[in-house]
CSV table of C-alpha atoms in Angstrom, one decimal:
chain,number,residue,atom,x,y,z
A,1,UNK,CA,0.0,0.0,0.0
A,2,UNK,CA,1.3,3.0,-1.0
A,3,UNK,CA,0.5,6.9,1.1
A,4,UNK,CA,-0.1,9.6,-1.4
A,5,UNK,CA,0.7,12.1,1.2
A,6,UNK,CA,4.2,13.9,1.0
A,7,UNK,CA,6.4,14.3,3.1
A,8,UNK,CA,7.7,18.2,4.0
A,9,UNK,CA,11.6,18.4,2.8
A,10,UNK,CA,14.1,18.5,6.1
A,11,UNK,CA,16.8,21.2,6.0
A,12,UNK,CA,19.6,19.4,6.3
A,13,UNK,CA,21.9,20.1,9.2
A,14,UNK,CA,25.1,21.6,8.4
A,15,UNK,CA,28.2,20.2,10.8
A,16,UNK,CA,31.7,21.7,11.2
A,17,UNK,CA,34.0,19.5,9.9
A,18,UNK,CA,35.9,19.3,13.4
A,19,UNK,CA,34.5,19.1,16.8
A,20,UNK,CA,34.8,20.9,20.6
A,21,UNK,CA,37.2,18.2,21.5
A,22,UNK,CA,39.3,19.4,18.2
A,23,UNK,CA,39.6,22.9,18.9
A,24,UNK,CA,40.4,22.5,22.6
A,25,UNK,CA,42.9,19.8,22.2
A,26,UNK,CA,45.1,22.3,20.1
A,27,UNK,CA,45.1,24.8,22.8
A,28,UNK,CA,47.8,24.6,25.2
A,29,UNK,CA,46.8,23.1,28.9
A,30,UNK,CA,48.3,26.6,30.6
A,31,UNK,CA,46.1,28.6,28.7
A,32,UNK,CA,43.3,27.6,30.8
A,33,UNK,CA,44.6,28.3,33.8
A,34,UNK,CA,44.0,31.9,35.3
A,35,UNK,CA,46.7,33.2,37.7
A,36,UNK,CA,45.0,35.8,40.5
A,37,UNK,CA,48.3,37.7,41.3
A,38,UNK,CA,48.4,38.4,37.4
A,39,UNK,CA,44.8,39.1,37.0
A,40,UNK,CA,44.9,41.6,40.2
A,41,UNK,CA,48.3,43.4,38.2
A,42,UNK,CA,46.1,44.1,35.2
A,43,UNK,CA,42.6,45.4,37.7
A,44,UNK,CA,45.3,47.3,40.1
A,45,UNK,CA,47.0,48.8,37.0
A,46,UNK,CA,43.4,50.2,35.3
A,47,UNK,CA,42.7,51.9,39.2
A,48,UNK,CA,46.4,53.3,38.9
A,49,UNK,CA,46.2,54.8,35.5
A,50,UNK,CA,42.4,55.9,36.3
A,51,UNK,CA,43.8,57.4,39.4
A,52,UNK,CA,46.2,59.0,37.7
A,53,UNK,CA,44.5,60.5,35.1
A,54,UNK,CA,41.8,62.2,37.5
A,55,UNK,CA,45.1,63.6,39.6
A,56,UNK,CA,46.5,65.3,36.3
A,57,UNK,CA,42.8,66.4,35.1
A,58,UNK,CA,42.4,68.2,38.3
A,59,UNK,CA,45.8,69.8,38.4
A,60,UNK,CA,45.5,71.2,34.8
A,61,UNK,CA,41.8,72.1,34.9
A,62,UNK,CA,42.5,73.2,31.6
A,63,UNK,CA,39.4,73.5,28.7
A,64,UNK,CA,42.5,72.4,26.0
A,65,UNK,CA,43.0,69.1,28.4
A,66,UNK,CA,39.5,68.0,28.9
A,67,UNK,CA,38.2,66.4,25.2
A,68,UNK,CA,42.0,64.2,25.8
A,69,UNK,CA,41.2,63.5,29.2
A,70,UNK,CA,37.3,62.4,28.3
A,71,UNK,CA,38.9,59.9,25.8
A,72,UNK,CA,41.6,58.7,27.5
A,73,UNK,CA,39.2,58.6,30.9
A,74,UNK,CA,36.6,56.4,29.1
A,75,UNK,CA,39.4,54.5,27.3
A,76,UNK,CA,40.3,53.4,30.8
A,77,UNK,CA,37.0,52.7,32.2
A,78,UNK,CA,36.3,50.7,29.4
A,79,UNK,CA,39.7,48.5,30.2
A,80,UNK,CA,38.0,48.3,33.6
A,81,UNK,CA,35.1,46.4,32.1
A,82,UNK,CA,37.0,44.4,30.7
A,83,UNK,CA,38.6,43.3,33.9
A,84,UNK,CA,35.0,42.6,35.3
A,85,UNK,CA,34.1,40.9,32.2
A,86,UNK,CA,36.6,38.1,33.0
A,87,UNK,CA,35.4,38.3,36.8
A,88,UNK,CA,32.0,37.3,35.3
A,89,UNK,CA,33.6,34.5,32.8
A,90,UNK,CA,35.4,33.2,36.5
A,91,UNK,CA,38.2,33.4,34.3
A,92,UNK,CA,39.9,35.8,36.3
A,93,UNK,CA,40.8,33.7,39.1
A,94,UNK,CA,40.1,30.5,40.7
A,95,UNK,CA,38.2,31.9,43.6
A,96,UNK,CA,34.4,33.1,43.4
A,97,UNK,CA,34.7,35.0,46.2
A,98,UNK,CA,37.3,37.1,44.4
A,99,UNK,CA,36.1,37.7,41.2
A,100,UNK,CA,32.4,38.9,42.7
A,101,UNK,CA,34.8,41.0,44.4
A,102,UNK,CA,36.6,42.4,41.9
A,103,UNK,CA,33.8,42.4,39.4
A,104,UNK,CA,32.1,44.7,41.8
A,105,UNK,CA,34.8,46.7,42.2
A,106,UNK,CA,35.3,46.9,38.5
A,107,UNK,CA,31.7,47.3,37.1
A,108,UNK,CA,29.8,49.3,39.9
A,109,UNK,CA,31.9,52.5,39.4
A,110,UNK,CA,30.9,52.4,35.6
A,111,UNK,CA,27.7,52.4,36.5
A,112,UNK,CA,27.1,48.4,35.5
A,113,UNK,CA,25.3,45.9,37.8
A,114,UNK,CA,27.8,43.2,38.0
A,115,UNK,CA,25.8,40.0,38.4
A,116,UNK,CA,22.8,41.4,36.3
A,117,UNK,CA,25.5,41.9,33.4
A,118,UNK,CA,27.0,38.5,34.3
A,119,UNK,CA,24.6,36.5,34.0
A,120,UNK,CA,22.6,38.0,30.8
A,121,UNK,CA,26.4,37.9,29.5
A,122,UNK,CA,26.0,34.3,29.9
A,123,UNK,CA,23.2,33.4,28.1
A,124,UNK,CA,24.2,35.5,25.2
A,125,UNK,CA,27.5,33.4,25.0
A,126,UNK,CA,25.4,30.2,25.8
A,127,UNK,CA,23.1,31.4,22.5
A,128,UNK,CA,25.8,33.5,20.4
A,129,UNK,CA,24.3,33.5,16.7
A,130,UNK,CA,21.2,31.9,17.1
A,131,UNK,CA,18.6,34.4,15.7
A,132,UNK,CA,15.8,33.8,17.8
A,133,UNK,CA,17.7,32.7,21.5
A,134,UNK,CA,20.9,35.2,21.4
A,135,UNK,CA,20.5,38.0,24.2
A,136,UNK,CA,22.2,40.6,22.7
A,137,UNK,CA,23.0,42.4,19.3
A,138,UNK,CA,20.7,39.9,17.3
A,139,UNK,CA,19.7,40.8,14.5
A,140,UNK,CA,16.3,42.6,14.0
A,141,UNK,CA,13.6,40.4,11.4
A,142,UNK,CA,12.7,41.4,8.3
A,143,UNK,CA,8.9,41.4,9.8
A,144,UNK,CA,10.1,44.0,12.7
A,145,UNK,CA,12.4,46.3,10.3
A,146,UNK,CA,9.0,46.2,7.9
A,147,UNK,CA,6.8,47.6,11.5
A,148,UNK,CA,9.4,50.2,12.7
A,149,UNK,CA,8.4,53.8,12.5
A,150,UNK,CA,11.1,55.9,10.8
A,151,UNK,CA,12.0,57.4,14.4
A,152,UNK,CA,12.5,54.1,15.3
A,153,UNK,CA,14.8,53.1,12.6
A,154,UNK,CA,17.0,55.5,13.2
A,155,UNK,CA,17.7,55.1,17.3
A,156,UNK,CA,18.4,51.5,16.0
A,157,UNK,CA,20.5,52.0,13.1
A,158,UNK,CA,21.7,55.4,13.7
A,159,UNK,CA,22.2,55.8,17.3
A,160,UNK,CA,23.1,52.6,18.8
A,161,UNK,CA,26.3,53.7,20.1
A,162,UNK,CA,25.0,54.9,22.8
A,163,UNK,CA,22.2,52.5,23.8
A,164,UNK,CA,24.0,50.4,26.3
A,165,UNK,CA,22.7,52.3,28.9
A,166,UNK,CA,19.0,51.9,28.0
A,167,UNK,CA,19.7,47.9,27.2
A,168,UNK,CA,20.5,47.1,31.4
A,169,UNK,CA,17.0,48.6,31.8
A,170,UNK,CA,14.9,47.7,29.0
A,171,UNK,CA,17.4,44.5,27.2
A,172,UNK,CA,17.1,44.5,23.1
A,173,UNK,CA,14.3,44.9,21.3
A,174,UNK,CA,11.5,42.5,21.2
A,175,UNK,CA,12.6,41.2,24.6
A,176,UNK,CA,11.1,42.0,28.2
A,177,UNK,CA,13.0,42.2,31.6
A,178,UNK,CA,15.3,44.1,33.5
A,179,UNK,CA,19.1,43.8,34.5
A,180,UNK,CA,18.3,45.0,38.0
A,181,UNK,CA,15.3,43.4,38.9
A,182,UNK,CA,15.6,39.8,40.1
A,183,UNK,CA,11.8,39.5,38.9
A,184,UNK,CA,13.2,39.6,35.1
A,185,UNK,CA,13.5,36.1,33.1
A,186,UNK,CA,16.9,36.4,32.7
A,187,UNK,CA,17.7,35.2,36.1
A,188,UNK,CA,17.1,31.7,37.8
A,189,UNK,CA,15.2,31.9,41.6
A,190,UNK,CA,18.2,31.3,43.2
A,191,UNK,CA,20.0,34.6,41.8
A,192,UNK,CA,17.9,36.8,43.1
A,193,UNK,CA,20.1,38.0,46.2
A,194,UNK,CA,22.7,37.9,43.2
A,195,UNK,CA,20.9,40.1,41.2
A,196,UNK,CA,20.0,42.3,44.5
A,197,UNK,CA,23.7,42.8,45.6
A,198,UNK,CA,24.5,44.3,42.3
A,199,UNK,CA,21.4,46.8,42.2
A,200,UNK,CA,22.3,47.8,45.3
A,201,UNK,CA,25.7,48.5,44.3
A,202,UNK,CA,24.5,50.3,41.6
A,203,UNK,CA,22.2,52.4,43.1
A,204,UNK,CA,24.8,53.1,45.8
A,205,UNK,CA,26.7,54.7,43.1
A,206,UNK,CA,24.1,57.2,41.6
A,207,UNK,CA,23.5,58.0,45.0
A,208,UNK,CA,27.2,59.3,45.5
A,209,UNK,CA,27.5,60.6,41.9
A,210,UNK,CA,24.3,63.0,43.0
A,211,UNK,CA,25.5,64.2,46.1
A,212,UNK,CA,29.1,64.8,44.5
A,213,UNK,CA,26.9,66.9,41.9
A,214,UNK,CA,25.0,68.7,44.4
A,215,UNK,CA,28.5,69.7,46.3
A,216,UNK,CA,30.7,70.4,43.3
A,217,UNK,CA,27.7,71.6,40.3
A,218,UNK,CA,26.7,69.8,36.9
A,219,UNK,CA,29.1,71.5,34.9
A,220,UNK,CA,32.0,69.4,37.0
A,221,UNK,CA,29.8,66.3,37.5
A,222,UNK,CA,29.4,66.2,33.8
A,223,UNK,CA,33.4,67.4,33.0
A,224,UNK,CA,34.6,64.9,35.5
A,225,UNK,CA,32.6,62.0,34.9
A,226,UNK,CA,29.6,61.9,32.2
A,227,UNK,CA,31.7,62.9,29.5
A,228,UNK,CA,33.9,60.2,30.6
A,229,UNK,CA,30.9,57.8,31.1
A,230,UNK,CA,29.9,58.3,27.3
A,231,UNK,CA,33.2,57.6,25.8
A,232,UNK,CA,33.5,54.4,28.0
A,233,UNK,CA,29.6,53.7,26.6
A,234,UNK,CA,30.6,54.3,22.7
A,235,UNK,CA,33.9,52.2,23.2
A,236,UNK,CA,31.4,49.4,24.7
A,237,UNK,CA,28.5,49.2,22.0
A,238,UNK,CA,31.3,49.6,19.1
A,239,UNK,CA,33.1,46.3,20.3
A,240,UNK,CA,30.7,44.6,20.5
A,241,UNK,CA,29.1,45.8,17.3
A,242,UNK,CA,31.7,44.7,15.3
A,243,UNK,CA,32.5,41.5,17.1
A,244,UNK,CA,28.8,40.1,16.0
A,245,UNK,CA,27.6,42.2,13.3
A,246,UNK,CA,29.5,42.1,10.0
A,247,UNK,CA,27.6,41.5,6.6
A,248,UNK,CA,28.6,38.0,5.7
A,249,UNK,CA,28.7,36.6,9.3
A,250,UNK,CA,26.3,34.0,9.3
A,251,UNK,CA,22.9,33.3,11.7
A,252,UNK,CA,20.7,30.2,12.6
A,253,UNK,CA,17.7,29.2,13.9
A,254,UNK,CA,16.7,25.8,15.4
A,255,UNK,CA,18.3,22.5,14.8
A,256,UNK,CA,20.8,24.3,12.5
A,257,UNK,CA,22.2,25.9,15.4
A,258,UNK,CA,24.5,24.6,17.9
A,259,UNK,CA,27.2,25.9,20.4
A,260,UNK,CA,30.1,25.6,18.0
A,261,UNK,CA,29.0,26.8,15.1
A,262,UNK,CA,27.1,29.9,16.9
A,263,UNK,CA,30.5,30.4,18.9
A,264,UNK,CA,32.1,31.0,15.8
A,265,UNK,CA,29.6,33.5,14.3
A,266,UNK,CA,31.9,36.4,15.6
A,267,UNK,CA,35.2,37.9,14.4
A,268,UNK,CA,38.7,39.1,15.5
A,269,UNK,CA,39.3,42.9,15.7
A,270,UNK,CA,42.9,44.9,15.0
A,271,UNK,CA,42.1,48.1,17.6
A,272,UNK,CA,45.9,48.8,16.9
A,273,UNK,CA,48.0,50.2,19.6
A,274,UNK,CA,44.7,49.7,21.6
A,275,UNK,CA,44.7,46.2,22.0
A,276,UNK,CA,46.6,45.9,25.2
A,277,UNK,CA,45.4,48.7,26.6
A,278,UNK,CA,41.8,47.3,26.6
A,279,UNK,CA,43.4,43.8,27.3
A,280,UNK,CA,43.0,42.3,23.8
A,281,UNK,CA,39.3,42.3,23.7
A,282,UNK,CA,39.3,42.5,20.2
A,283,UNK,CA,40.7,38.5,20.0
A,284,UNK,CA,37.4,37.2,20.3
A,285,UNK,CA,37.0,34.3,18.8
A,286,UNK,CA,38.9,32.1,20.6
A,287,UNK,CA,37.1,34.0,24.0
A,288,UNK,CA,33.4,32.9,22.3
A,289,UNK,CA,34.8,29.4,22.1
A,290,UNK,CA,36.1,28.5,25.7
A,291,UNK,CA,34.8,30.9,28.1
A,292,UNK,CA,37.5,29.7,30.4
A,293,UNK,CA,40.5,31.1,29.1
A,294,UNK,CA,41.7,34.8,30.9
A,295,UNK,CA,42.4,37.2,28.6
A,296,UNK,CA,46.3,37.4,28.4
A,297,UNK,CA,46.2,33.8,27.0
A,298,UNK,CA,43.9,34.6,24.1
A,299,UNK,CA,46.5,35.9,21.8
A,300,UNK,CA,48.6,32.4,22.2
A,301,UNK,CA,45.2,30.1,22.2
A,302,UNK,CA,44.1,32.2,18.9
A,303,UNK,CA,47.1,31.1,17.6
A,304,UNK,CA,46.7,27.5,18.6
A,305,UNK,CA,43.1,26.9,16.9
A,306,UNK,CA,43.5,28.8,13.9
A,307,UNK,CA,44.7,25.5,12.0
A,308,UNK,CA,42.0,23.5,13.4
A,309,UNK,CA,39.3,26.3,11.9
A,310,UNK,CA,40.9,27.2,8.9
A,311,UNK,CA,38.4,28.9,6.8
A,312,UNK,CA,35.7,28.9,9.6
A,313,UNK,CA,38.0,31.5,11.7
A,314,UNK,CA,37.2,34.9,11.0
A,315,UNK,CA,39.6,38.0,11.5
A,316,UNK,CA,38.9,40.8,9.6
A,317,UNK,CA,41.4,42.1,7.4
A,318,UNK,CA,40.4,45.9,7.2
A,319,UNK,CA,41.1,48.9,9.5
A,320,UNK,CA,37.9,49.4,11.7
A,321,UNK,CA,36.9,52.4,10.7
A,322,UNK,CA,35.7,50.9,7.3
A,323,UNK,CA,34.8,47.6,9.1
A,324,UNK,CA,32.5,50.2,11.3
A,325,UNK,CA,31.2,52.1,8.1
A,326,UNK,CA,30.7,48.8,5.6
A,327,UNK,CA,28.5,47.1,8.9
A,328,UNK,CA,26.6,50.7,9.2
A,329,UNK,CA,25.9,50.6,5.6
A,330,UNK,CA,24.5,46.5,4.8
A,331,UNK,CA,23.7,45.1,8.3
A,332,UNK,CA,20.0,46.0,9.2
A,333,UNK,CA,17.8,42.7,9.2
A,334,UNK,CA,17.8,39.4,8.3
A,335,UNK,CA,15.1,37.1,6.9
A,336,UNK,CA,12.0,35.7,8.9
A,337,UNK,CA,12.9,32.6,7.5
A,338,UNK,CA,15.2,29.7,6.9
A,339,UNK,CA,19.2,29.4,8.4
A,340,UNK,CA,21.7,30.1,7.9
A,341,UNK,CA,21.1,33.5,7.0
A,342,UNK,CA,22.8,37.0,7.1
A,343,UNK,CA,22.3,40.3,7.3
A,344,UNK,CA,20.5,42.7,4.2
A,345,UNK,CA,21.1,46.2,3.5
A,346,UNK,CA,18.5,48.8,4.3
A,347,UNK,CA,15.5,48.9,2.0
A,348,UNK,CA,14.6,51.8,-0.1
């Protein structure tokens, strides 16, 4: 007997040609070991130059000084992140205790709530590229792109730089939830004093950034640390930018996606003479791939898996400026269907 019904065509699922296992056997053992003396050099040596910096500011309190020290000020705030950001990973050291610490101490004076931030951090890296599971800089569907208002388009497209800030309250688009509320989905029950510490932290800080503008006036709350603030916001949201959103870097959905291959939909960044000074951030693949690894071994563990990867590793090969302006220019949405797919220009 023979059915006359038919049978919907399965996508096929696409697999790496090499495994987990592959990649992290070529990696040297050391690599994956964190060192706290060595970590607490790096988070010691941010404070110093901060420190530093504010001390020179004050002593010039010169117009001609302050756009140098803004940039330079952010720069460094910015390398603080980063310090927290391997407190988060539990890359920085082998104790807990000390990297809450030292993520505190990192992220709070920034104005980011450590564990709220760590743990959405997580299940972004736990969901990188997937187009429908990834919690941030995903790409926006064809369907939404079609529904946004023209104001709308351009805070997405146009002013994104600067929305860092209004993601720890509000998350990306087309998702719900807070980073300070322990009510949000993003955290498990048994986060929520987690999620609590850090607000409280946070909220510590505003409360001392207030009074040290009530006792010293705007115009040296915003010279001395907003304008800092912003630059440390801009250096944020363009990393991260161009780590995950590049024209012909590839998305999936459903059983085409899986850790791997979404770990590898990002790319190595050049920043130049800024790479150690924001403690190689930039080397990011390798980072996507094993969580684990502190960030002064990612320059010798990128090394390592690059022949495993071959053409699957991604670096890219222009100066960032015109990385910056080609993703600016083609990546704006992606279809509402099928995967692997990538992102489309704007329509006309």
């Amino acid at each position: 007997m023979t059915s006359n019904l038919t049978s919907k065509p399965v996508l096929e699922r696409e697999i790496l040609p090499f495994t987990l296992q592959d990649v992290r056997s070529a990696i040297p053992e050391h690599c994956f070991e964190s060192n706290a003396g060595r970590s607490l050099a790096y988070f010691f040596l941010d404070i110093g130059i901060i420190t530093f910096l504010y001390w020179l500011a004050a002593t010039l309190n010169s117009a001609w000084f302050f756009p140098l020290f803004w940039f330079m000020q952010g720069t460094m705030f910015w390398a603080l992140f980063v310090v927290g950001h391997d407190c988060g990973h539990r890359s920085f050291s082998k104790y807990r205790w000390l990297n809450d610490l030292v993520g505190h101490l990192s992220h709070t004076p920034i104005l980011v709530p450590f564990h709220g931030w760590r743990i959405s951090h997580r299940t972004h890296h736990a969901n990188t590229g997937n187009v429908d599971t990834d919690e941030s800089w995903h790409p926006t569907l064809e369907s939404q792109y079609d529904e946004m208002s023209g104001a709308g388009k351009f805070i997405r497209f146009y002013l994104f730089l600067l929305a860092y800030p209004i993601y720890l309250f509000r998350r990306s688009p087309g998702k719900t939830g807070s980073h300070f509320l322990p009510s949000s989905d993003l955290f498990r029950p048994s986060e929520k004093w987690d999620v609590i510490t850090s607000t409280v932290c946070w909220g510590l800080m505003v409360t001392l950034l207030v009074g040290l503008g009530i006792k010293f006036g705007l115009v040296w709350l915003l010279t001395y640390y907003v304008m800092p603030y912003l630059v440390f916001v801009v250096w944020l949201d363009l990393v991260t930018y161009l780590h995950h959103t590049v024209e012909d870097m590839p998305w999936y959905r459903g059983n085409d996606w899986y850790f791997l291959k979404g770990a590898l939909s990002t790319i190595d960044q050049d920043y130049g003479f800024f790479n150690p000074i924001h403690h190689n951030i930039g080397t990011h693949v390798a980072h996507h791939v094993f969580l684990s690894i502190p960030h002064y071994h990612l320059l010798e563990a990128t090394e390592a898996i690059k022949p495993v990867l071959g053409e699957h590793y991604r670096v890219a090969k222009e100066p960032i400026w015109k990385t910056f302006w080609n993703s600016c220019r083609t990546c704006f949405y992606v279809s509402d269907q099928g995967s692997k797919v990538f992102y489309q220009p704007a329509k006309r």
